[in-house]
């Protein structure tokens, strides 16, 4: 990532009117007036009609900006598209604590995706496997002939891995085609390749092919992020210990791990959506990876450093693209990618891992101290006030009174509205 001198720590951002916030983002990310128009205008119905079938409208979600992120030494503002209150504020808060010790550092693998070819009805499995191995170079050549552009960019089919799987009444060969997809998510490239290979595999093995499709368990395309969360800023070493006790449950119990990982995905999906990527793909990959050792567990790990600070790490598959797919045509996704200033899918996966760790830290920190309801309450109270019929000028006051009283309820909101009118 290129280094810049700008700071993503902009105090009071949340208090500014929306147009002031946009101005700050425009300056930070060097956006044009045209970029800003694409943020403000609703997406074109004709464009929507090209994206999916039977279109009747579009569905808007808020874009919020997570502040304070430093990733591999660079200050970043992170656009997040999400319907849940507190997610953006929580990520920003975590990033603020992480930046005390330099922010997030990341590590990623090459962008290798897996395409599966399921071969059934093979009489002599050992000899079929031998034949596939003997013809590996030719097989890879046929795969690569499907996508000369990818090959020219340094990507393409790189390897074959063979697995033998069996049920009580059937044995099968499952061939994995390993494809470097560069800056794409890669589903199209991989699916085209495995479909093209099906006839060759049938001929070689004497069997027949059923499935030929990408695997969403992209365990060769891993992103890792790490950060140190300052013990003093967290409230002292006893808070760090409380955090670690809370985390421990996620590491040993799938019931807690599911919720813990859901919190991680709150942040990750928000960036995935903002950049026009496929959130189902990321979700499937993350949860399958969390169960890779036979028991579903946490995607993050925490420990203390020798000074008593909390050290957090996350590791998960991140199959995202910055070329192809909806992210290349959706004007708001293009806008969000400009805010991030990213040039490669690798940079995006570093950001995603960092946001996932930040989001998880924020949730577990809140849970092991004040609980999450406190943070949720103020926005929730505003929603209740709005639903109870408060006008724009009344919402803030009604919400504030409900939070103060600890009674955030529709009937109380209605009473307050009546009393202030
Ligand atoms: C809520 O959307 C997410 C949390 O439940 C995550 C967690 O419990 O770690 C707060």
PDB file of C-alpha atoms in Angstrom, residues 186-419:
ATOM      1  CA  UNK A 186     -12.246 -15.748  -9.741  1.00  0.00           C
ATOM      2  CA  UNK A 187     -15.486 -17.725  -9.871  1.00  0.00           C
ATOM      3  CA  UNK A 188     -15.995 -17.167 -13.602  1.00  0.00           C
ATOM      4  CA  UNK A 189     -12.423 -17.966 -14.549  1.00  0.00           C
ATOM      5  CA  UNK A 190     -12.319 -21.108 -12.426  1.00  0.00           C
ATOM      6  CA  UNK A 191     -15.747 -22.394 -13.457  1.00  0.00           C
ATOM      7  CA  UNK A 192     -14.922 -21.932 -17.132  1.00  0.00           C
ATOM      8  CA  UNK A 193     -11.706 -23.894 -16.671  1.00  0.00           C
ATOM      9  CA  UNK A 194     -13.184 -26.827 -14.760  1.00  0.00           C
ATOM     10  CA  UNK A 195     -16.055 -27.132 -17.224  1.00  0.00           C
ATOM     11  CA  UNK A 196     -13.568 -27.187 -20.102  1.00  0.00           C
ATOM     12  CA  UNK A 197     -11.593 -29.952 -18.381  1.00  0.00           C
ATOM     13  CA  UNK A 198     -14.543 -32.292 -17.838  1.00  0.00           C
ATOM     14  CA  UNK A 199     -14.336 -34.174 -21.163  1.00  0.00           C
ATOM     15  CA  UNK A 200     -10.569 -34.665 -20.833  1.00  0.00           C
ATOM     16  CA  UNK A 201     -10.925 -35.999 -17.316  1.00  0.00           C
ATOM     17  CA  UNK A 202     -13.631 -38.432 -18.428  1.00  0.00           C
ATOM     18  CA  UNK A 203     -11.484 -39.661 -21.266  1.00  0.00           C
ATOM     19  CA  UNK A 204      -8.418 -40.053 -19.055  1.00  0.00           C
ATOM     20  CA  UNK A 205     -10.117 -41.843 -16.181  1.00  0.00           C
ATOM     21  CA  UNK A 206     -12.860 -43.801 -17.944  1.00  0.00           C
ATOM     22  CA  UNK A 207     -15.287 -42.383 -15.363  1.00  0.00           C
ATOM     23  CA  UNK A 208     -17.953 -39.717 -15.593  1.00  0.00           C
ATOM     24  CA  UNK A 209     -18.045 -36.181 -14.228  1.00  0.00           C
ATOM     25  CA  UNK A 210     -20.788 -34.804 -12.038  1.00  0.00           C
ATOM     26  CA  UNK A 211     -19.797 -31.572 -10.310  1.00  0.00           C
ATOM     27  CA  UNK A 212     -17.358 -29.111 -11.797  1.00  0.00           C
ATOM     28  CA  UNK A 213     -17.423 -25.913  -9.782  1.00  0.00           C
ATOM     29  CA  UNK A 214     -15.395 -23.495  -7.679  1.00  0.00           C
ATOM     30  CA  UNK A 215     -14.983 -24.248  -3.968  1.00  0.00           C
ATOM     31  CA  UNK A 216     -15.894 -21.410  -1.626  1.00  0.00           C
ATOM     32  CA  UNK A 217     -13.567 -22.884   0.966  1.00  0.00           C
ATOM     33  CA  UNK A 218     -10.741 -20.773  -0.464  1.00  0.00           C
ATOM     34  CA  UNK A 219      -8.158 -22.044   1.982  1.00  0.00           C
ATOM     35  CA  UNK A 220      -5.268 -21.241  -0.331  1.00  0.00           C
ATOM     36  CA  UNK A 221      -6.289 -17.566  -0.449  1.00  0.00           C
ATOM     37  CA  UNK A 222      -5.756 -16.525   3.134  1.00  0.00           C
ATOM     38  CA  UNK A 223      -5.517 -13.095   4.707  1.00  0.00           C
ATOM     39  CA  UNK A 224      -4.137 -12.557   8.203  1.00  0.00           C
ATOM     40  CA  UNK A 225      -4.171  -9.376  10.268  1.00  0.00           C
ATOM     41  CA  UNK A 226      -2.630  -8.612  13.639  1.00  0.00           C
ATOM     42  CA  UNK A 227      -2.894  -5.701  16.050  1.00  0.00           C
ATOM     43  CA  UNK A 228      -1.861  -4.789  19.577  1.00  0.00           C
ATOM     44  CA  UNK A 229      -4.604  -3.237  21.702  1.00  0.00           C
ATOM     45  CA  UNK A 230      -3.239  -1.002  24.388  1.00  0.00           C
ATOM     46  CA  UNK A 231      -3.869  -2.265  27.918  1.00  0.00           C
ATOM     47  CA  UNK A 232      -4.072   1.213  29.474  1.00  0.00           C
ATOM     48  CA  UNK A 233      -6.511   2.458  26.856  1.00  0.00           C
ATOM     49  CA  UNK A 234      -8.564  -0.697  27.444  1.00  0.00           C
ATOM     50  CA  UNK A 235      -8.808   0.126  31.166  1.00  0.00           C
ATOM     51  CA  UNK A 236      -5.955  -1.882  32.635  1.00  0.00           C
ATOM     52  CA  UNK A 237      -4.638  -5.416  32.705  1.00  0.00           C
ATOM     53  CA  UNK A 238      -7.710  -6.762  34.514  1.00  0.00           C
ATOM     54  CA  UNK A 239      -9.804  -5.687  31.502  1.00  0.00           C
ATOM     55  CA  UNK A 240      -7.375  -7.480  29.197  1.00  0.00           C
ATOM     56  CA  UNK A 241      -7.796 -10.582  31.371  1.00  0.00           C
ATOM     57  CA  UNK A 242     -11.581 -10.242  31.284  1.00  0.00           C
ATOM     58  CA  UNK A 243     -11.371  -9.949  27.504  1.00  0.00           C
ATOM     59  CA  UNK A 244      -9.277 -13.117  27.297  1.00  0.00           C
ATOM     60  CA  UNK A 245     -11.750 -15.015  29.476  1.00  0.00           C
ATOM     61  CA  UNK A 246     -14.605 -13.948  27.201  1.00  0.00           C
ATOM     62  CA  UNK A 247     -12.621 -14.895  24.100  1.00  0.00           C
ATOM     63  CA  UNK A 248     -11.821 -18.329  25.526  1.00  0.00           C
ATOM     64  CA  UNK A 249     -15.444 -19.391  25.251  1.00  0.00           C
ATOM     65  CA  UNK A 250     -15.415 -18.721  21.489  1.00  0.00           C
ATOM     66  CA  UNK A 251     -12.283 -20.825  21.166  1.00  0.00           C
ATOM     67  CA  UNK A 252     -13.883 -23.896  22.777  1.00  0.00           C
ATOM     68  CA  UNK A 253     -17.619 -23.615  22.156  1.00  0.00           C
ATOM     69  CA  UNK A 254     -19.307 -23.557  18.728  1.00  0.00           C
ATOM     70  CA  UNK A 255     -22.398 -21.834  20.208  1.00  0.00           C
ATOM     71  CA  UNK A 256     -20.295 -18.860  21.224  1.00  0.00           C
ATOM     72  CA  UNK A 257     -17.948 -19.129  18.229  1.00  0.00           C
ATOM     73  CA  UNK A 258     -20.896 -18.658  15.851  1.00  0.00           C
ATOM     74  CA  UNK A 259     -21.834 -15.365  17.528  1.00  0.00           C
ATOM     75  CA  UNK A 260     -18.209 -14.295  17.866  1.00  0.00           C
ATOM     76  CA  UNK A 261     -17.623 -14.919  14.148  1.00  0.00           C
ATOM     77  CA  UNK A 262     -20.908 -13.205  13.300  1.00  0.00           C
ATOM     78  CA  UNK A 263     -19.443 -10.113  14.932  1.00  0.00           C
ATOM     79  CA  UNK A 264     -16.351 -10.454  12.725  1.00  0.00           C
ATOM     80  CA  UNK A 265     -18.562 -10.741   9.656  1.00  0.00           C
ATOM     81  CA  UNK A 266     -20.472  -7.587  10.682  1.00  0.00           C
ATOM     82  CA  UNK A 267     -17.396  -5.650   9.654  1.00  0.00           C
ATOM     83  CA  UNK A 268     -16.227  -7.856   6.824  1.00  0.00           C
ATOM     84  CA  UNK A 269     -19.584  -8.079   5.051  1.00  0.00           C
ATOM     85  CA  UNK A 270     -19.977  -4.311   5.323  1.00  0.00           C
ATOM     86  CA  UNK A 271     -16.749  -3.783   3.358  1.00  0.00           C
ATOM     87  CA  UNK A 272     -17.616  -6.635   1.003  1.00  0.00           C
ATOM     88  CA  UNK A 273     -20.948  -4.959   0.203  1.00  0.00           C
ATOM     89  CA  UNK A 274     -19.378  -1.498  -0.101  1.00  0.00           C
ATOM     90  CA  UNK A 275     -16.964  -2.821  -2.714  1.00  0.00           C
ATOM     91  CA  UNK A 276     -19.589  -4.789  -4.645  1.00  0.00           C
ATOM     92  CA  UNK A 277     -18.206  -8.193  -3.703  1.00  0.00           C
ATOM     93  CA  UNK A 278     -20.098 -11.407  -2.963  1.00  0.00           C
ATOM     94  CA  UNK A 279     -20.856 -11.598   0.755  1.00  0.00           C
ATOM     95  CA  UNK A 280     -22.285 -15.132   0.569  1.00  0.00           C
ATOM     96  CA  UNK A 281     -18.978 -16.356  -0.815  1.00  0.00           C
ATOM     97  CA  UNK A 282     -17.006 -14.755   2.011  1.00  0.00           C
ATOM     98  CA  UNK A 283     -19.458 -16.021   4.625  1.00  0.00           C
ATOM     99  CA  UNK A 284     -19.341 -19.608   3.306  1.00  0.00           C
ATOM    100  CA  UNK A 285     -15.541 -19.567   3.154  1.00  0.00           C
ATOM    101  CA  UNK A 286     -15.116 -18.022   6.597  1.00  0.00           C
ATOM    102  CA  UNK A 287     -17.409 -20.443   8.407  1.00  0.00           C
ATOM    103  CA  UNK A 288     -16.065 -23.515   6.607  1.00  0.00           C
ATOM    104  CA  UNK A 289     -12.527 -22.361   7.488  1.00  0.00           C
ATOM    105  CA  UNK A 290     -13.579 -21.884  11.113  1.00  0.00           C
ATOM    106  CA  UNK A 291     -14.478 -25.592  11.177  1.00  0.00           C
ATOM    107  CA  UNK A 292     -11.400 -26.807   9.297  1.00  0.00           C
ATOM    108  CA  UNK A 293     -10.018 -28.804  12.211  1.00  0.00           C
ATOM    109  CA  UNK A 294     -13.247 -30.681  12.837  1.00  0.00           C
ATOM    110  CA  UNK A 295     -14.754 -28.315  15.388  1.00  0.00           C
ATOM    111  CA  UNK A 296     -16.208 -24.920  14.575  1.00  0.00           C
ATOM    112  CA  UNK A 297     -14.153 -22.290  16.408  1.00  0.00           C
ATOM    113  CA  UNK A 298     -13.140 -18.642  16.477  1.00  0.00           C
ATOM    114  CA  UNK A 299     -11.552 -17.007  13.425  1.00  0.00           C
ATOM    115  CA  UNK A 300      -9.558 -14.776  15.761  1.00  0.00           C
ATOM    116  CA  UNK A 301      -6.997 -15.552  18.453  1.00  0.00           C
ATOM    117  CA  UNK A 302      -5.967 -13.377  21.369  1.00  0.00           C
ATOM    118  CA  UNK A 303      -3.106 -13.346  23.810  1.00  0.00           C
ATOM    119  CA  UNK A 304      -1.109 -10.906  25.931  1.00  0.00           C
ATOM    120  CA  UNK A 305       2.265  -9.495  25.021  1.00  0.00           C
ATOM    121  CA  UNK A 306       5.050  -9.209  27.605  1.00  0.00           C
ATOM    122  CA  UNK A 307       3.789  -5.744  28.597  1.00  0.00           C
ATOM    123  CA  UNK A 308       0.277  -6.996  29.247  1.00  0.00           C
ATOM    124  CA  UNK A 309      -1.258  -5.499  26.086  1.00  0.00           C
ATOM    125  CA  UNK A 310      -3.798  -7.542  24.192  1.00  0.00           C
ATOM    126  CA  UNK A 311      -2.552  -9.027  20.908  1.00  0.00           C
ATOM    127  CA  UNK A 312      -5.246 -10.003  18.415  1.00  0.00           C
ATOM    128  CA  UNK A 313      -4.908 -12.011  15.224  1.00  0.00           C
ATOM    129  CA  UNK A 314      -7.349 -13.075  12.549  1.00  0.00           C
ATOM    130  CA  UNK A 315      -6.924 -15.589   9.744  1.00  0.00           C
ATOM    131  CA  UNK A 316      -9.541 -16.388   7.117  1.00  0.00           C
ATOM    132  CA  UNK A 317     -10.058 -17.001   3.411  1.00  0.00           C
ATOM    133  CA  UNK A 318     -10.777 -13.766   1.562  1.00  0.00           C
ATOM    134  CA  UNK A 319     -11.899 -14.399  -2.003  1.00  0.00           C
ATOM    135  CA  UNK A 320     -12.524 -10.869  -3.229  1.00  0.00           C
ATOM    136  CA  UNK A 321     -11.998  -9.096  -6.504  1.00  0.00           C
ATOM    137  CA  UNK A 322     -11.540  -5.554  -7.690  1.00  0.00           C
ATOM    138  CA  UNK A 323     -12.084  -6.385 -11.364  1.00  0.00           C
ATOM    139  CA  UNK A 324     -15.114  -8.046 -12.913  1.00  0.00           C
ATOM    140  CA  UNK A 325     -18.357  -8.629 -11.070  1.00  0.00           C
ATOM    141  CA  UNK A 326     -20.800  -6.093  -9.688  1.00  0.00           C
ATOM    142  CA  UNK A 327     -18.013  -4.039  -8.131  1.00  0.00           C
ATOM    143  CA  UNK A 328     -16.860  -2.940 -11.574  1.00  0.00           C
ATOM    144  CA  UNK A 329     -20.218  -1.610 -12.728  1.00  0.00           C
ATOM    145  CA  UNK A 330     -22.022  -0.471  -9.604  1.00  0.00           C
ATOM    146  CA  UNK A 331     -21.285   3.273  -9.281  1.00  0.00           C
ATOM    147  CA  UNK A 332     -21.323   3.272  -5.475  1.00  0.00           C
ATOM    148  CA  UNK A 333     -19.027   0.250  -5.263  1.00  0.00           C
ATOM    149  CA  UNK A 334     -16.655   2.036  -7.636  1.00  0.00           C
ATOM    150  CA  UNK A 335     -16.901   5.106  -5.417  1.00  0.00           C
ATOM    151  CA  UNK A 336     -16.128   3.100  -2.269  1.00  0.00           C
ATOM    152  CA  UNK A 337     -13.111   1.488  -3.907  1.00  0.00           C
ATOM    153  CA  UNK A 338     -11.881   5.003  -4.718  1.00  0.00           C
ATOM    154  CA  UNK A 339     -12.221   6.013  -1.073  1.00  0.00           C
ATOM    155  CA  UNK A 340     -10.025   3.044  -0.183  1.00  0.00           C
ATOM    156  CA  UNK A 341      -7.575   3.949  -2.921  1.00  0.00           C
ATOM    157  CA  UNK A 342      -6.938   0.275  -3.626  1.00  0.00           C
ATOM    158  CA  UNK A 343      -5.249  -0.976  -6.761  1.00  0.00           C
ATOM    159  CA  UNK A 344      -5.256  -4.716  -6.092  1.00  0.00           C
ATOM    160  CA  UNK A 345      -7.492  -7.419  -4.651  1.00  0.00           C
ATOM    161  CA  UNK A 346      -4.632  -8.194  -2.267  1.00  0.00           C
ATOM    162  CA  UNK A 347      -4.943  -4.729  -0.713  1.00  0.00           C
ATOM    163  CA  UNK A 348      -8.676  -5.220  -0.341  1.00  0.00           C
ATOM    164  CA  UNK A 349      -8.170  -8.548   1.426  1.00  0.00           C
ATOM    165  CA  UNK A 350      -5.717  -6.896   3.847  1.00  0.00           C
ATOM    166  CA  UNK A 351      -8.329  -4.277   4.660  1.00  0.00           C
ATOM    167  CA  UNK A 352     -11.036  -6.887   5.098  1.00  0.00           C
ATOM    168  CA  UNK A 353      -8.984  -8.951   7.530  1.00  0.00           C
ATOM    169  CA  UNK A 354      -8.100  -5.812   9.518  1.00  0.00           C
ATOM    170  CA  UNK A 355     -11.728  -4.681   9.710  1.00  0.00           C
ATOM    171  CA  UNK A 356     -12.790  -8.183  10.803  1.00  0.00           C
ATOM    172  CA  UNK A 357     -10.273  -8.122  13.639  1.00  0.00           C
ATOM    173  CA  UNK A 358     -11.263  -4.580  14.649  1.00  0.00           C
ATOM    174  CA  UNK A 359     -14.947  -5.480  14.684  1.00  0.00           C
ATOM    175  CA  UNK A 360     -14.331  -8.573  16.757  1.00  0.00           C
ATOM    176  CA  UNK A 361     -12.130  -6.738  19.241  1.00  0.00           C
ATOM    177  CA  UNK A 362     -14.793  -4.035  19.657  1.00  0.00           C
ATOM    178  CA  UNK A 363     -17.568  -6.568  20.290  1.00  0.00           C
ATOM    179  CA  UNK A 364     -15.653  -8.713  22.771  1.00  0.00           C
ATOM    180  CA  UNK A 365     -14.282  -5.600  24.526  1.00  0.00           C
ATOM    181  CA  UNK A 366     -17.816  -4.269  24.987  1.00  0.00           C
ATOM    182  CA  UNK A 367     -19.138  -7.680  26.016  1.00  0.00           C
ATOM    183  CA  UNK A 368     -16.459  -8.193  28.616  1.00  0.00           C
ATOM    184  CA  UNK A 369     -16.955  -4.715  30.092  1.00  0.00           C
ATOM    185  CA  UNK A 370     -20.182  -2.707  29.733  1.00  0.00           C
ATOM    186  CA  UNK A 371     -22.112  -5.097  27.454  1.00  0.00           C
ATOM    187  CA  UNK A 372     -23.245  -4.155  23.969  1.00  0.00           C
ATOM    188  CA  UNK A 373     -26.643  -2.689  24.756  1.00  0.00           C
ATOM    189  CA  UNK A 374     -25.181   0.567  26.035  1.00  0.00           C
ATOM    190  CA  UNK A 375     -23.567   1.305  22.677  1.00  0.00           C
ATOM    191  CA  UNK A 376     -26.616   0.176  20.753  1.00  0.00           C
ATOM    192  CA  UNK A 377     -29.039   2.153  22.859  1.00  0.00           C
ATOM    193  CA  UNK A 378     -28.661   5.672  21.534  1.00  0.00           C
ATOM    194  CA  UNK A 379     -29.239   4.789  17.851  1.00  0.00           C
ATOM    195  CA  UNK A 380     -31.889   2.264  18.805  1.00  0.00           C
ATOM    196  CA  UNK A 381     -33.654   4.974  20.835  1.00  0.00           C
ATOM    197  CA  UNK A 382     -33.611   7.267  17.801  1.00  0.00           C
ATOM    198  CA  UNK A 383     -35.211   4.533  15.700  1.00  0.00           C
ATOM    199  CA  UNK A 384     -37.900   3.994  18.335  1.00  0.00           C
ATOM    200  CA  UNK A 385     -38.541   7.744  18.568  1.00  0.00           C
ATOM    201  CA  UNK A 386     -38.893   7.907  14.793  1.00  0.00           C
ATOM    202  CA  UNK A 387     -41.258   4.916  14.733  1.00  0.00           C
ATOM    203  CA  UNK A 388     -43.328   6.519  17.502  1.00  0.00           C
ATOM    204  CA  UNK A 389     -43.880   9.528  15.252  1.00  0.00           C
ATOM    205  CA  UNK A 390     -41.262  12.027  16.468  1.00  0.00           C
ATOM    206  CA  UNK A 391     -40.481  14.743  13.931  1.00  0.00           C
ATOM    207  CA  UNK A 392     -36.927  15.427  12.737  1.00  0.00           C
ATOM    208  CA  UNK A 393     -36.546  18.123  15.421  1.00  0.00           C
ATOM    209  CA  UNK A 394     -37.958  15.925  18.171  1.00  0.00           C
ATOM    210  CA  UNK A 395     -36.040  12.663  17.547  1.00  0.00           C
ATOM    211  CA  UNK A 396     -32.837  13.626  19.378  1.00  0.00           C
ATOM    212  CA  UNK A 397     -34.663  14.915  22.453  1.00  0.00           C
ATOM    213  CA  UNK A 398     -37.049  11.958  22.722  1.00  0.00           C
ATOM    214  CA  UNK A 399     -34.165   9.481  22.290  1.00  0.00           C
ATOM    215  CA  UNK A 400     -32.025  11.245  24.868  1.00  0.00           C
ATOM    216  CA  UNK A 401     -34.814  11.217  27.449  1.00  0.00           C
ATOM    217  CA  UNK A 402     -35.522   7.524  26.915  1.00  0.00           C
ATOM    218  CA  UNK A 403     -31.842   6.566  27.248  1.00  0.00           C
ATOM    219  CA  UNK A 404     -31.517   8.677  30.406  1.00  0.00           C
ATOM    220  CA  UNK A 405     -34.508   6.958  31.946  1.00  0.00           C
ATOM    221  CA  UNK A 406     -33.320   3.546  30.755  1.00  0.00           C
ATOM    222  CA  UNK A 407     -36.736   3.001  29.127  1.00  0.00           C
ATOM    223  CA  UNK A 408     -36.349   2.717  25.373  1.00  0.00           C
ATOM    224  CA  UNK A 409     -39.864   1.693  24.441  1.00  0.00           C
ATOM    225  CA  UNK A 410     -42.482   2.746  21.944  1.00  0.00           C
ATOM    226  CA  UNK A 411     -45.149   3.631  24.535  1.00  0.00           C
ATOM    227  CA  UNK A 412     -42.678   5.796  26.487  1.00  0.00           C
ATOM    228  CA  UNK A 413     -41.568   7.504  23.250  1.00  0.00           C
ATOM    229  CA  UNK A 414     -45.203   8.346  22.467  1.00  0.00           C
ATOM    230  CA  UNK A 415     -45.720   9.770  25.967  1.00  0.00           C
ATOM    231  CA  UNK A 416     -42.598  11.942  25.644  1.00  0.00           C
ATOM    232  CA  UNK A 417     -43.670  13.168  22.214  1.00  0.00           C
ATOM    233  CA  UNK A 418     -47.078  14.153  23.608  1.00  0.00           C
ATOM    234  CA  UNK A 419     -45.482  15.898  26.578  1.00  0.00           C
TER     235      UNK A 419
END
